[in-house]
Amino acid sequence: MKELSRITEAFSESVIREMTRICDAAGGYNLSQGFPDFESPELIKQAAIDAINQEKNQYPVTFGEPELREAISKKASWYNNIKCDPETDITVTCGATEAMIATLKAIINPGDEIIVFEPFYENYGPDGILSGAKPRFVSLNPPDWDLDLTGLESAFNMNTKAIIINTPNNPTGKVFSKSELGEIAKLCIKWDVFAITDEIYEHILYDGTKHVSIASLPSMQDRTITINSISKTYSVTGWRVGWAIANKIVTERIRKVHDFLTVGAPTPFQHAAVVAMDFEESYYLDLNDHYNKARSFLFDLLERTGFSPSLPEGSYYIMTDVSSLMEWFSVDNDVAFSRKLIELTGVATVPGSSFYSDPLKGKHQVRFTFCKNWDTLHAVEKALKKLSF
Ligand code: GLN
């Protein structure tokens, strides 16, 4: 066999998805991969079924069904304070995952650098490699995940093409404040850099924290690509409907990449997404209420069990230090810790190293998700009692 692609040779398997498989094989409790195990909203399930029965089963308009682009534009206006033209500024993609890689493919040239906050959602690593960008990592430091402005400033240079922001953040739960985003915006303007912002957890916020879209800050709309999806907000991670909002010229390029990569996101689910995006405010309040309670429950449980968790301001993850449990587990790194935790309790997490460029940096951390129903969370409480000492 001839040599396979050198680019993909360096990829490891997605640790998040691997943990799900290990968990399923062990019949455990999946607090690793961030997908809800409760029912998706009835109304949109019915809307998807109706769309199929109405024969909306063929290719969509490649860059998104007009009704959905209209709904995205409306929501971006009321929730994100972003004005965009559905005809020219929106590309509907197969989830935020495709929106990110299509965006990078659309703007990156050899030698370009991208700035990525670390720890980062594991896809951004391979996304950088696939697009040919050279990543520069800027650390967010536990337990508060504060932004180190000096470190950020020194990451910008003439070769910087874009900065990737993820707020609310996976895996840390950090929500970037308006003033932090303002500082990032100043640097983007100074160095003529794109902001690529993944905002899929924008409705999952705690303690009165507000979500701010960097595209809404002065002089930023034209240089920002705002990525989002219905996965987390409407609890339908398997539907694969996401989008990118960008200026007309960037959108033209993203649409071309998207068209040749996937042609389109599933047509019936695009039509169901239109219904989702018209939900009343009470839907979002109920979602937040569940996640608020689940966050407190898991945070208290982890503290009681001997972990040292960081309280998230948004999203549905808790990063925790596990140093104090490692000796008792007879392990010296996060991967061994996660495996042992499944073995002892059936509870699956994601090893911290999968969120860092240098695995050593995540050696003492694991990530739990709490986007689960109460039966699962209570079962986890019972399972973790096995660790009482
Ligand atoms: N975003 C989710 C997580 O971080 C799911 C990732 C995935 O498998 N696509 O767990």
CSV table of C-alpha atoms and ligand atoms in Angstrom, one decimal:
chain,number,residue,atom,x,y,z
A,1,MET,CA,0.0,0.0,0.0
A,2,LYS,CA,1.3,3.5,-0.8
A,3,GLU,CA,1.9,6.0,1.9
A,4,LEU,CA,-1.4,7.5,3.3
A,5,SER,CA,-1.8,11.2,3.9
A,6,ARG,CA,0.9,12.7,6.1
A,7,ILE,CA,-1.6,15.3,7.3
A,8,THR,CA,-4.0,12.9,8.9
A,9,GLU,CA,-1.2,10.6,10.2
A,10,ALA,CA,-0.7,12.9,13.1
A,11,PHE,CA,-4.4,12.8,14.2
A,12,SER,CA,-5.3,10.8,17.2
A,13,GLU,CA,-8.8,9.4,17.6
A,14,SER,CA,-11.2,11.9,19.2
A,15,VAL,CA,-10.8,11.2,22.9
A,16,ILE,CA,-14.4,12.4,23.6
A,17,ARG,CA,-15.9,9.9,21.2
A,18,GLU,CA,-13.6,7.2,22.4
A,19,MET,CA,-14.7,7.7,26.0
A,20,THR,CA,-18.3,7.3,24.8
A,21,ARG,CA,-17.5,4.0,23.3
A,22,ILE,CA,-15.6,2.7,26.4
A,23,CYS,CA,-18.5,3.9,28.5
A,24,ASP,CA,-21.1,2.1,26.3
A,25,ALA,CA,-19.1,-1.1,26.4
A,26,ALA,CA,-18.9,-0.9,30.2
A,27,GLY,CA,-22.6,0.0,30.5
A,28,GLY,CA,-21.6,3.1,32.4
A,29,TYR,CA,-22.8,6.6,32.9
A,30,ASN,CA,-21.7,8.9,30.1
A,31,LEU,CA,-20.6,12.2,31.6
A,32,SER,CA,-17.9,12.4,28.9
A,33,GLN,CA,-19.5,13.4,25.6
A,34,GLY,CA,-21.7,16.5,25.7
A,35,PHE,CA,-25.0,15.3,24.5
A,36,PRO,CA,-28.3,15.3,26.4
A,37,ASP,CA,-29.9,12.0,27.4
A,38,PHE,CA,-33.3,13.5,28.0
A,39,GLU,CA,-36.0,13.9,25.3
A,40,SER,CA,-35.7,16.5,22.6
A,41,PRO,CA,-38.6,19.1,22.4
A,42,GLU,CA,-41.8,17.4,21.1
A,43,LEU,CA,-42.7,20.3,18.8
A,44,ILE,CA,-39.5,20.1,16.8
A,45,LYS,CA,-39.5,16.3,16.6
A,46,GLN,CA,-43.0,16.6,15.1
A,47,ALA,CA,-41.8,19.4,12.8
A,48,ALA,CA,-39.1,17.1,11.5
A,49,ILE,CA,-41.6,14.2,10.9
A,50,ASP,CA,-44.0,16.6,9.2
A,51,ALA,CA,-41.2,17.9,6.9
A,52,ILE,CA,-40.4,14.3,5.9
A,53,ASN,CA,-44.0,13.6,5.2
A,54,GLN,CA,-44.3,16.8,3.2
A,55,GLU,CA,-41.5,15.4,1.0
A,56,LYS,CA,-38.8,17.8,2.1
A,57,ASN,CA,-36.4,14.9,1.5
A,58,GLN,CA,-34.2,16.0,-1.4
A,59,TYR,CA,-31.1,18.2,-1.4
A,60,PRO,CA,-31.7,21.6,0.3
A,61,VAL,CA,-30.5,24.9,-1.2
A,62,THR,CA,-26.8,24.1,-0.8
A,63,PHE,CA,-26.1,27.0,1.5
A,64,GLY,CA,-29.3,26.6,3.5
A,65,GLU,CA,-33.1,26.6,3.0
A,66,PRO,CA,-34.3,30.2,2.7
A,67,GLU,CA,-36.8,29.9,5.6
A,68,LEU,CA,-34.0,28.8,7.9
A,69,ARG,CA,-31.6,31.5,6.8
A,70,GLU,CA,-34.4,34.0,7.5
A,71,ALA,CA,-35.0,32.5,11.0
A,72,ILE,CA,-31.2,32.6,11.7
A,73,SER,CA,-31.0,36.3,10.7
A,74,LYS,CA,-34.0,37.2,12.9
A,75,LYS,CA,-32.5,35.4,15.9
A,76,ALA,CA,-29.1,36.8,15.4
A,77,SER,CA,-30.7,40.3,15.4
A,78,TRP,CA,-32.7,39.8,18.7
A,79,TYR,CA,-30.3,37.6,20.6
A,80,ASN,CA,-26.8,38.5,19.4
A,81,ASN,CA,-27.3,42.1,18.2
A,82,ILE,CA,-25.9,41.1,14.8
A,83,LYS,CA,-27.5,42.4,11.6
A,84,CYS,CA,-27.0,40.0,8.7
A,85,ASP,CA,-28.6,39.5,5.3
A,86,PRO,CA,-29.9,35.9,4.9
A,87,GLU,CA,-29.3,36.2,1.1
A,88,THR,CA,-25.6,36.9,1.3
A,89,ASP,CA,-24.2,36.5,4.9
A,90,ILE,CA,-25.3,33.0,6.1
A,91,THR,CA,-24.2,29.5,5.3
A,92,VAL,CA,-26.1,26.6,6.8
A,93,THR,CA,-23.7,23.6,7.5
A,94,CYS,CA,-23.6,20.1,8.9
A,95,GLY,CA,-23.3,21.3,12.5
A,96,ALA,CA,-20.9,23.9,13.9
A,97,THR,CA,-18.2,21.3,13.3
A,98,GLU,CA,-18.5,21.8,9.5
A,99,ALA,CA,-18.9,25.5,9.9
A,100,MET,CA,-15.5,25.8,11.6
A,101,ILE,CA,-13.5,23.7,9.1
A,102,ALA,CA,-15.3,25.3,6.1
A,103,THR,CA,-14.5,28.7,7.5
A,104,LEU,CA,-10.8,27.9,8.1
A,105,LYS,CA,-10.5,26.3,4.6
A,106,ALA,CA,-12.1,29.5,3.2
A,107,ILE,CA,-9.6,31.9,4.7
A,108,ILE,CA,-6.3,30.2,5.5
A,109,ASN,CA,-3.2,30.3,3.3
A,110,PRO,CA,0.1,28.4,3.9
A,111,GLY,CA,2.1,30.2,6.7
A,112,ASP,CA,-1.0,31.7,8.3
A,113,GLU,CA,-1.3,31.5,12.0
A,114,ILE,CA,-4.4,31.1,14.2
A,115,ILE,CA,-4.6,31.9,17.9
A,116,VAL,CA,-6.4,29.3,20.0
A,117,PHE,CA,-7.2,29.7,23.7
A,118,GLU,CA,-6.1,26.7,25.7
A,119,PRO,CA,-7.7,24.5,27.0
A,120,PHE,CA,-9.7,24.2,23.8
A,121,TYR,CA,-12.4,22.0,22.3
A,122,GLU,CA,-10.5,19.1,20.8
A,123,ASN,CA,-11.7,19.6,17.2
A,124,TYR,CA,-9.9,22.9,16.9
A,125,GLY,CA,-6.5,21.0,16.8
A,126,PRO,CA,-7.3,18.9,13.8
A,127,ASP,CA,-9.2,21.8,12.2
A,128,GLY,CA,-6.0,23.8,12.3
A,129,ILE,CA,-4.0,21.0,10.8
A,130,LEU,CA,-6.6,20.3,8.0
A,131,SER,CA,-6.6,23.9,7.0
A,132,GLY,CA,-2.8,24.2,7.1
A,133,ALA,CA,-2.8,26.9,9.8
A,134,LYS,CA,-0.1,27.1,12.4
A,135,PRO,CA,-1.8,27.3,15.8
A,136,ARG,CA,-0.5,29.6,18.6
A,137,PHE,CA,-2.0,28.7,22.0
A,138,VAL,CA,-2.8,31.2,24.7
A,139,SER,CA,-3.4,29.8,28.1
A,140,LEU,CA,-6.5,30.4,30.2
A,141,ASN,CA,-5.5,29.5,33.7
A,142,PRO,CA,-7.5,27.6,36.3
A,143,PRO,CA,-9.4,27.9,38.5
A,144,ASP,CA,-10.9,31.2,37.1
A,145,TRP,CA,-9.7,30.7,33.5
A,146,ASP,CA,-8.7,34.4,33.4
A,147,LEU,CA,-7.5,35.9,30.2
A,148,ASP,CA,-3.8,36.8,30.3
A,149,LEU,CA,-3.8,39.9,28.2
A,150,THR,CA,0.0,40.2,27.9
A,151,GLY,CA,0.2,36.6,26.7
A,152,LEU,CA,-2.6,37.3,24.2
A,153,GLU,CA,-0.9,40.4,22.9
A,154,SER,CA,2.4,38.6,22.3
A,155,ALA,CA,0.6,35.9,20.3
A,156,PHE,CA,-0.5,38.4,17.6
A,157,ASN,CA,1.9,39.1,14.7
A,158,MET,CA,2.0,39.8,10.9
A,159,ASN,CA,1.2,36.2,10.1
A,160,THR,CA,-1.9,36.0,12.4
A,161,LYS,CA,-5.0,35.4,10.2
A,162,ALA,CA,-7.6,34.6,12.8
A,163,ILE,CA,-8.3,34.0,16.5
A,164,ILE,CA,-10.7,31.3,17.6
A,165,ILE,CA,-13.0,32.2,20.4
A,166,ASN,CA,-15.5,29.8,22.1
A,167,THR,CA,-17.9,31.5,24.5
A,168,PRO,CA,-19.5,30.1,26.6
A,169,ASN,CA,-16.5,27.9,26.6
A,170,ASN,CA,-16.0,24.1,26.3
A,171,PRO,CA,-14.3,22.7,28.4
A,172,THR,CA,-13.8,25.4,31.0
A,173,GLY,CA,-17.3,27.0,31.3
A,174,LYS,CA,-15.7,30.4,31.0
A,175,VAL,CA,-18.0,33.1,29.6
A,176,PHE,CA,-15.9,35.9,28.0
A,177,SER,CA,-17.0,39.3,29.4
A,178,LYS,CA,-17.7,42.3,27.2
A,179,SER,CA,-14.5,44.0,28.3
A,180,GLU,CA,-12.4,40.9,27.5
A,181,LEU,CA,-14.0,40.6,24.1
A,182,GLY,CA,-13.3,44.4,23.7
A,183,GLU,CA,-9.6,43.8,24.3
A,184,ILE,CA,-9.6,40.9,21.8
A,185,ALA,CA,-11.4,43.1,19.3
A,186,LYS,CA,-8.8,45.9,19.7
A,187,LEU,CA,-6.1,43.4,18.8
A,188,CYS,CA,-8.0,42.0,15.9
A,189,ILE,CA,-8.5,45.5,14.5
A,190,LYS,CA,-4.8,46.5,15.2
A,191,TRP,CA,-3.5,43.4,13.4
A,192,ASP,CA,-6.3,43.1,10.8
A,193,VAL,CA,-7.3,39.6,12.0
A,194,PHE,CA,-10.5,37.6,11.7
A,195,ALA,CA,-12.4,36.6,14.9
A,196,ILE,CA,-13.9,33.1,14.4
A,197,THR,CA,-16.4,32.6,17.3
A,198,ASP,CA,-18.1,29.4,18.2
A,199,GLU,CA,-21.2,30.4,20.3
A,200,ILE,CA,-23.1,27.1,20.5
A,201,TYR,CA,-23.6,27.3,24.2
A,202,GLU,CA,-24.9,30.9,24.0
A,203,HIS,CA,-28.2,30.1,25.9
A,204,ILE,CA,-26.6,28.0,28.7
A,205,LEU,CA,-25.6,30.6,31.3
A,206,TYR,CA,-25.5,30.8,35.1
A,207,ASP,CA,-25.7,33.4,37.8
A,208,GLY,CA,-27.0,36.2,35.6
A,209,THR,CA,-24.0,36.0,33.3
A,210,LYS,CA,-24.7,37.6,29.9
A,211,HIS,CA,-23.6,36.3,26.5
A,212,VAL,CA,-21.9,38.8,24.2
A,213,SER,CA,-21.2,38.2,20.6
A,214,ILE,CA,-17.9,39.8,19.5
A,215,ALA,CA,-19.5,40.5,16.1
A,216,SER,CA,-21.7,43.0,17.9
A,217,LEU,CA,-18.8,45.2,19.1
A,218,PRO,CA,-17.9,48.3,17.1
A,219,SER,CA,-16.0,47.6,13.9
A,220,MET,CA,-16.1,43.9,14.4
A,221,GLN,CA,-19.0,42.6,12.4
A,222,ASP,CA,-17.1,42.6,9.1
A,223,ARG,CA,-14.1,40.8,10.5
A,224,THR,CA,-16.1,38.2,12.5
A,225,ILE,CA,-17.4,34.8,11.5
A,226,THR,CA,-20.0,33.7,14.0
A,227,ILE,CA,-20.6,30.0,14.2
A,228,ASN,CA,-23.6,28.4,15.9
A,229,SER,CA,-25.9,25.4,15.7
A,230,ILE,CA,-29.2,24.0,17.0
A,231,SER,CA,-27.4,21.1,18.7
A,232,LYS,CA,-27.0,22.3,22.3
A,233,THR,CA,-29.8,25.0,22.5
A,234,TYR,CA,-32.5,22.6,21.3
A,235,SER,CA,-30.9,19.3,22.5
A,236,VAL,CA,-30.7,17.7,19.0
A,237,THR,CA,-26.9,17.1,18.6
A,238,GLY,CA,-27.5,14.3,16.1
A,239,TRP,CA,-29.4,16.5,13.6
A,240,ARG,CA,-26.3,18.2,12.3
A,241,VAL,CA,-27.6,21.7,11.6
A,242,GLY,CA,-25.3,24.6,12.1
A,243,TRP,CA,-24.3,27.8,10.4
A,244,ALA,CA,-21.7,30.5,9.9
A,245,ILE,CA,-22.5,34.2,9.7
A,246,ALA,CA,-19.9,36.3,7.9
A,247,ASN,CA,-19.6,39.2,5.5
A,248,LYS,CA,-20.7,38.7,1.9
A,249,ILE,CA,-17.2,38.1,0.5
A,250,VAL,CA,-16.2,35.6,3.2
A,251,THR,CA,-19.5,33.9,2.9
A,252,GLU,CA,-19.1,33.3,-0.8
A,253,ARG,CA,-15.9,31.4,0.0
A,254,ILE,CA,-17.4,29.5,2.9
A,255,ARG,CA,-20.3,28.5,0.7
A,256,LYS,CA,-18.0,27.1,-2.0
A,257,VAL,CA,-16.1,25.0,0.5
A,258,HIS,CA,-19.3,23.8,2.1
A,259,ASP,CA,-20.9,22.9,-1.2
A,260,PHE,CA,-18.1,20.7,-2.2
A,261,LEU,CA,-17.6,19.1,1.2
A,262,THR,CA,-21.2,18.2,2.1
A,263,VAL,CA,-23.6,19.8,-0.4
A,264,GLY,CA,-26.0,20.6,2.4
A,265,ALA,CA,-27.3,19.9,5.9
A,266,PRO,CA,-30.3,17.5,6.2
A,267,THR,CA,-33.3,19.1,4.6
A,268,PRO,CA,-36.1,18.0,7.0
A,269,PHE,CA,-34.0,19.0,10.0
A,270,GLN,CA,-33.4,22.5,8.6
A,271,HIS,CA,-37.2,22.9,8.4
A,272,ALA,CA,-37.6,21.7,12.0
A,273,ALA,CA,-34.9,24.1,13.0
A,274,VAL,CA,-37.1,27.0,11.8
A,275,VAL,CA,-39.8,25.9,14.3
A,276,ALA,CA,-37.1,25.7,17.1
A,277,MET,CA,-35.8,29.2,16.4
A,278,ASP,CA,-39.3,30.5,16.9
A,279,PHE,CA,-39.7,29.1,20.5
A,280,GLU,CA,-41.0,31.4,23.2
A,281,GLU,CA,-38.7,32.8,25.9
A,282,SER,CA,-40.0,30.3,28.4
A,283,TYR,CA,-38.3,27.5,26.4
A,284,TYR,CA,-34.9,29.1,27.1
A,285,LEU,CA,-35.7,29.8,30.7
A,286,ASP,CA,-36.7,26.1,31.3
A,287,LEU,CA,-33.5,24.9,29.6
A,288,ASN,CA,-31.4,27.2,31.9
A,289,ASP,CA,-33.4,26.1,34.9
A,290,HIS,CA,-32.5,22.4,34.4
A,291,TYR,CA,-28.9,23.1,33.7
A,292,ASN,CA,-28.6,25.5,36.7
A,293,LYS,CA,-29.9,22.7,39.0
A,294,ALA,CA,-27.8,20.1,37.3
A,295,ARG,CA,-24.7,22.3,37.6
A,296,SER,CA,-25.1,22.8,41.3
A,297,PHE,CA,-25.8,19.1,41.9
A,298,LEU,CA,-22.8,17.9,40.1
A,299,PHE,CA,-20.5,20.6,41.4
A,300,ASP,CA,-21.5,19.8,45.0
A,301,LEU,CA,-21.2,16.1,44.4
A,302,LEU,CA,-17.7,16.4,43.0
A,303,GLU,CA,-16.5,18.6,45.9
A,304,ARG,CA,-18.0,16.1,48.4
A,305,THR,CA,-16.2,13.3,46.6
A,306,GLY,CA,-12.8,14.9,46.8
A,307,PHE,CA,-12.4,16.6,43.4
A,308,SER,CA,-11.5,20.2,43.1
A,309,PRO,CA,-13.9,21.5,40.4
A,310,SER,CA,-14.1,24.9,38.8
A,311,LEU,CA,-17.6,26.4,38.8
A,312,PRO,CA,-18.7,27.1,35.2
A,313,GLU,CA,-20.3,30.4,34.3
A,314,GLY,CA,-21.8,28.9,31.1
A,315,SER,CA,-22.0,25.7,28.9
A,316,TYR,CA,-22.6,22.3,30.5
A,317,TYR,CA,-19.1,21.1,31.5
A,318,ILE,CA,-17.2,21.1,34.7
A,319,MET,CA,-13.4,20.9,34.5
A,320,THR,CA,-11.9,19.6,37.7
A,321,ASP,CA,-8.5,19.0,39.2
A,322,VAL,CA,-8.0,15.4,40.3
A,323,SER,CA,-4.6,15.6,41.9
A,324,SER,CA,-5.9,14.8,45.4
A,325,LEU,CA,-7.5,11.6,44.2
A,326,MET,CA,-4.6,10.3,42.0
A,327,GLU,CA,-2.6,8.7,44.7
A,328,TRP,CA,-5.6,6.9,46.0
A,329,PHE,CA,-6.3,5.7,42.5
A,330,SER,CA,-2.7,4.6,42.1
A,331,VAL,CA,-2.4,6.5,38.8
A,332,ASP,CA,-0.2,9.4,37.6
A,333,ASN,CA,-2.1,10.9,34.7
A,334,ASP,CA,-5.5,11.9,33.6
A,335,VAL,CA,-6.0,9.1,31.0
A,336,ALA,CA,-5.3,6.4,33.6
A,337,PHE,CA,-7.5,8.3,36.0
A,338,SER,CA,-10.4,8.3,33.7
A,339,ARG,CA,-10.1,4.6,32.9
A,340,LYS,CA,-9.9,3.8,36.6
A,341,LEU,CA,-12.9,5.9,37.3
A,342,ILE,CA,-15.0,4.0,34.8
A,343,GLU,CA,-13.7,0.7,36.2
A,344,LEU,CA,-14.4,1.6,39.9
A,345,THR,CA,-17.7,3.5,39.4
A,346,GLY,CA,-18.9,3.2,35.8
A,347,VAL,CA,-18.7,7.1,35.5
A,348,ALA,CA,-17.1,8.3,32.2
A,349,THR,CA,-15.3,11.6,31.9
A,350,VAL,CA,-12.9,13.1,29.4
A,351,PRO,CA,-9.2,13.2,30.3
A,352,GLY,CA,-8.0,16.8,30.6
A,353,SER,CA,-5.0,16.2,28.2
A,354,SER,CA,-7.3,16.0,25.2
A,355,PHE,CA,-8.0,19.8,25.6
A,356,TYR,CA,-4.3,20.8,25.5
A,357,SER,CA,-1.6,20.9,22.8
A,358,ASP,CA,0.9,19.6,25.4
A,359,PRO,CA,-0.8,16.6,27.2
A,360,LEU,CA,1.2,17.3,30.3
A,361,LYS,CA,-0.8,20.5,30.9
A,362,GLY,CA,-4.0,18.5,31.4
A,363,LYS,CA,-2.4,15.7,33.3
A,364,HIS,CA,-4.2,16.5,36.5
A,365,GLN,CA,-7.6,17.4,35.1
A,366,VAL,CA,-10.8,15.7,33.8
A,367,ARG,CA,-14.0,17.1,32.3
A,368,PHE,CA,-17.5,16.1,33.4
A,369,THR,CA,-20.7,17.0,31.6
A,370,PHE,CA,-24.0,17.5,33.3
A,371,CYS,CA,-26.4,17.7,30.3
A,372,LYS,CA,-28.1,14.6,31.6
A,373,ASN,CA,-31.5,13.7,33.2
A,374,TRP,CA,-32.1,13.4,36.9
A,375,ASP,CA,-32.1,9.6,36.8
A,376,THR,CA,-28.6,9.6,35.3
A,377,LEU,CA,-27.3,12.3,37.7
A,378,HIS,CA,-28.7,10.5,40.8
A,379,ALA,CA,-27.3,7.2,39.6
A,380,VAL,CA,-23.9,9.0,39.2
A,381,GLU,CA,-24.3,10.2,42.8
A,382,LYS,CA,-24.8,6.6,44.0
A,383,ALA,CA,-21.9,5.3,41.9
A,384,LEU,CA,-19.5,7.9,43.2
A,385,LYS,CA,-20.3,6.8,46.8
A,386,LYS,CA,-18.1,3.9,46.0
A,387,LEU,CA,-15.2,6.3,46.3
A,388,SER,CA,-16.0,7.2,49.9
A,389,PHE,CA,-12.9,7.0,52.1
B,1,GLN,N1,-19.2,19.2,22.0
B,1,GLN,C1,-19.4,17.9,22.6
B,1,GLN,C2,-18.3,17.6,23.6
B,1,GLN,O1,-17.4,18.4,23.8
B,1,GLN,C3,-19.5,16.8,21.7
B,1,GLN,C4,-18.3,16.6,20.9
B,1,GLN,C5,-18.5,15.7,19.7
B,1,GLN,O2,-18.4,14.5,19.9
B,1,GLN,N2,-18.9,16.2,18.6
B,1,GLN,O3,-18.4,16.7,24.3
